[in-house]
XYZ file of C-alpha atoms in Angstrom:
266
model
C 10.081 -45.352 -145.825
C 9.743 -48.561 -143.805
C 10.903 -50.752 -146.738
C 14.321 -49.092 -147.223
C 16.169 -50.561 -144.206
C 14.991 -54.066 -145.105
C 16.272 -53.699 -148.683
C 19.607 -52.496 -147.398
C 19.854 -55.454 -145.006
C 19.056 -57.932 -147.795
C 21.647 -56.308 -150.033
C 24.247 -56.471 -147.281
C 23.439 -60.156 -146.664
C 23.950 -60.958 -150.349
C 27.300 -59.167 -150.375
C 28.429 -61.034 -147.261
C 27.460 -64.377 -148.835
C 29.437 -63.520 -151.978
C 32.481 -62.595 -149.899
C 32.262 -65.819 -147.868
C 31.979 -67.844 -151.094
C 34.976 -66.027 -152.606
C 37.063 -66.494 -149.462
C 36.201 -70.229 -149.388
C 37.223 -70.692 -153.028
C 40.482 -68.772 -152.513
C 41.253 -70.751 -149.324
C 40.756 -74.086 -151.090
C 42.935 -72.923 -153.981
C 45.724 -71.793 -151.629
C 45.567 -75.073 -149.698
C 45.867 -77.036 -152.934
C 48.619 -74.795 -154.332
C 50.838 -74.510 -151.270
C 50.465 -78.152 -150.217
C 51.915 -79.837 -153.266
C 52.538 -83.608 -153.494
C 56.089 -84.688 -154.282
C 56.799 -84.528 -158.003
C 58.500 -87.047 -160.259
C 61.823 -85.339 -159.441
C 61.265 -85.720 -155.699
C 64.451 -86.037 -153.631
C 65.236 -89.587 -152.506
C 67.857 -88.407 -149.998
C 68.008 -85.249 -147.915
C 71.810 -85.040 -148.008
C 72.842 -88.580 -147.101
C 69.805 -90.057 -145.339
C 66.672 -91.352 -147.102
C 63.384 -89.546 -147.661
C 59.951 -91.009 -148.450
C 60.665 -90.187 -152.090
C 61.056 -93.007 -154.606
C 61.967 -93.147 -158.271
C 59.061 -93.412 -160.698
C 58.271 -96.855 -162.110
C 60.605 -97.857 -164.934
C 63.370 -95.406 -164.014
C 66.862 -95.718 -162.574
C 69.529 -93.534 -160.988
C 73.318 -93.800 -161.083
C 74.860 -91.966 -158.146
C 78.479 -91.078 -157.439
C 79.970 -89.347 -154.423
C 83.548 -88.100 -154.031
C 84.617 -87.584 -150.410
C 87.708 -87.149 -148.197
C 90.791 -89.420 -148.243
C 90.421 -89.801 -152.022
C 87.135 -91.629 -151.467
C 84.515 -92.541 -154.036
C 81.120 -94.212 -153.755
C 79.064 -95.541 -156.671
C 75.452 -96.614 -156.473
C 72.643 -97.837 -158.704
C 68.948 -97.553 -157.881
C 66.108 -98.971 -159.996
C 62.315 -98.788 -159.656
C 60.692 -101.877 -161.225
C 57.300 -101.181 -159.592
C 55.242 -98.241 -158.387
C 56.409 -96.838 -155.039
C 59.244 -99.362 -154.769
C 62.947 -99.141 -155.543
C 66.031 -101.186 -154.812
C 69.717 -100.753 -155.368
C 73.334 -101.550 -154.594
C 76.353 -99.389 -153.825
C 80.069 -99.744 -153.096
C 82.784 -97.387 -151.887
C 86.503 -97.125 -151.251
C 89.207 -94.690 -150.192
C 92.480 -93.581 -151.822
C 90.904 -94.273 -155.204
C 91.912 -90.732 -156.152
C 95.429 -89.615 -155.203
C 98.064 -91.852 -153.672
C 98.157 -94.417 -150.890
C 96.860 -97.956 -150.691
C 93.321 -98.376 -152.006
C 90.876 -99.672 -149.406
C 87.299 -100.846 -149.999
C 84.323 -101.527 -147.761
C 83.929 -105.198 -146.879
C 80.756 -105.965 -148.853
C 78.528 -104.151 -151.358
C 75.617 -102.378 -149.671
C 71.933 -102.836 -150.462
C 68.935 -100.535 -150.327
C 65.219 -101.307 -150.474
C 62.524 -98.662 -150.135
C 58.743 -98.981 -150.267
C 56.408 -95.996 -149.987
C 53.266 -97.473 -148.481
C 51.388 -94.180 -148.249
C 51.427 -91.486 -150.921
C 51.432 -87.859 -149.889
C 48.060 -86.168 -149.475
C 47.220 -82.477 -149.186
C 46.933 -82.802 -145.413
C 49.194 -85.828 -144.741
C 52.834 -86.716 -145.496
C 54.127 -89.582 -147.590
C 55.399 -92.530 -145.522
C 58.062 -95.041 -146.533
C 59.734 -98.097 -145.007
C 63.133 -99.302 -146.065
C 66.557 -100.655 -145.321
C 69.951 -99.288 -146.342
C 73.257 -100.891 -145.349
C 75.394 -98.187 -147.025
C 77.326 -96.034 -144.563
C 79.009 -92.747 -145.437
C 82.608 -91.586 -145.473
C 85.547 -93.933 -145.064
C 85.244 -97.543 -143.873
C 87.306 -98.322 -140.756
C 88.378 -101.974 -140.961
C 89.597 -101.952 -137.339
C 86.260 -100.759 -135.952
C 84.377 -102.520 -138.787
C 82.152 -99.523 -139.444
C 81.717 -96.482 -141.665
C 82.595 -92.979 -140.527
C 78.829 -92.323 -140.431
C 76.813 -95.417 -139.598
C 74.497 -96.803 -142.279
C 70.781 -96.028 -141.721
C 69.777 -99.684 -141.468
C 66.020 -100.079 -141.033
C 64.119 -96.820 -141.409
C 60.658 -95.256 -141.383
C 60.430 -91.758 -142.853
C 57.743 -89.136 -143.464
C 58.008 -86.428 -146.159
C 55.725 -83.480 -146.937
C 56.087 -80.868 -149.661
C 54.725 -77.320 -149.890
C 54.885 -74.895 -152.795
C 56.215 -71.396 -152.179
C 57.401 -68.445 -154.262
C 60.829 -70.068 -154.801
C 59.650 -73.556 -155.757
C 58.894 -76.445 -153.385
C 60.056 -76.947 -149.818
C 60.076 -80.537 -148.514
C 60.168 -81.434 -144.823
C 61.437 -84.839 -143.702
C 61.512 -86.742 -140.428
C 62.814 -90.264 -140.012
C 63.494 -92.976 -137.460
C 66.243 -95.494 -138.149
C 67.907 -98.493 -136.525
C 71.387 -99.185 -137.840
C 72.458 -102.828 -138.058
C 76.115 -101.833 -138.258
C 77.063 -101.637 -134.539
C 77.347 -104.743 -132.379
C 73.897 -105.910 -131.188
C 74.507 -104.666 -127.632
C 75.378 -101.175 -128.948
C 72.451 -100.689 -131.322
C 69.747 -98.142 -130.564
C 66.970 -96.192 -132.246
C 68.017 -92.932 -133.894
C 66.179 -90.031 -135.497
C 66.977 -87.578 -138.267
C 65.273 -84.626 -139.865
C 65.825 -82.155 -142.670
C 64.412 -79.957 -145.373
C 64.955 -79.372 -149.081
C 64.135 -76.124 -150.914
C 64.057 -76.061 -154.701
C 64.740 -72.753 -156.430
C 63.185 -72.132 -159.870
C 63.693 -75.775 -160.918
C 67.461 -75.271 -161.280
C 68.819 -75.362 -157.719
C 68.057 -77.268 -154.548
C 69.256 -76.433 -151.020
C 69.253 -79.280 -148.492
C 69.862 -79.260 -144.753
C 70.005 -82.470 -142.711
C 70.438 -83.207 -139.010
C 71.406 -86.710 -137.862
C 71.055 -87.106 -134.060
C 73.599 -90.003 -133.984
C 71.933 -91.530 -130.918
C 73.441 -94.864 -131.962
C 77.024 -93.573 -131.569
C 78.357 -95.413 -128.498
C 82.028 -94.536 -128.928
C 84.045 -91.323 -129.141
C 86.650 -92.844 -131.452
C 84.881 -91.437 -134.516
C 82.835 -88.509 -133.169
C 83.701 -86.308 -130.194
C 80.017 -85.366 -129.747
C 76.706 -86.613 -131.074
C 74.895 -84.663 -133.783
C 75.796 -84.353 -137.452
C 74.651 -81.342 -139.484
C 75.063 -81.596 -143.264
C 74.280 -79.153 -146.068
C 74.185 -79.607 -149.834
C 73.656 -77.411 -152.872
C 72.466 -79.254 -155.991
C 72.378 -77.857 -159.523
C 70.055 -79.426 -162.118
C 72.095 -79.424 -165.326
C 69.127 -80.913 -167.219
C 66.200 -83.233 -166.321
C 68.600 -86.207 -166.249
C 71.691 -84.824 -164.516
C 72.352 -83.013 -161.267
C 75.662 -82.136 -159.665
C 76.242 -80.774 -156.206
C 78.462 -79.792 -153.320
C 78.055 -81.268 -149.828
C 79.374 -79.591 -146.691
C 79.484 -82.409 -144.147
C 79.653 -81.993 -140.363
C 79.047 -78.255 -139.992
C 79.232 -78.691 -136.197
C 82.781 -80.093 -136.436
C 81.928 -83.124 -134.281
C 84.143 -85.657 -136.076
C 87.374 -86.400 -134.246
C 90.288 -84.292 -135.505
C 88.019 -81.922 -137.452
C 87.379 -78.229 -136.938
C 85.783 -77.504 -140.322
C 83.216 -79.084 -142.623
C 84.334 -81.681 -145.158
C 83.593 -80.928 -148.807
C 82.100 -83.683 -150.979
C 81.052 -83.680 -154.634
C 77.982 -85.600 -155.847
C 76.834 -86.478 -159.343
C 73.488 -88.114 -160.141
C 72.162 -89.376 -163.459
C 68.498 -90.364 -164.019
C 67.167 -92.461 -166.886
C 64.367 -94.760 -168.058
C 64.339 -98.447 -168.956
């Protein structure tokens, strides 16, 4: 009679230990599953601005963007080493349609080095420089519609969910495009959600703290959205809705852009 309560207590203790062990295993599995490092198809831009993603070693990307005023931008990125890529790009307006064709002054360059790979509990970190601005090039103001990122430091972290992978990005940049007296530190942020490996939704906010004139933008803050469709592992095509806030001068609606990316190996 006196032994029964002790047996019950021991049995209960064993069951509790099993439950704790099971919960620990499940927790570790969920942490590993839902905190997924960036894959080989990781995004290298949110919409326009860079992420901590880089192309895999021995691969390249050919990028084209079709924007307002008959504009077109072409770019080439290559990754000769692990966690490092470099590239060039060039753009012009009135390439499609009529009117006098106008090009940016010089080809733009991009270098990106990811010095810290993503961990389960820590984001990937990358340093880089990009002199490619976005939209038309204004020869009078000697600048792009959206200033080039310039020097940047960006953090990216990916998590798996029931749709695919969601990536969060936060970056600091210092554009070299304005005159030295008008330059300032800027920040940007965004997220990218993949859907069943076929679609990707991207939302990007550029604070535009380095905008010192109202000739281009009536207010600071640029919100961009893009929808990308993965045709196959090498090709993706997408639609960009640029400036959802309508902060560009003379605009009351978002501008529609088309993007086309091709990925290959060398």
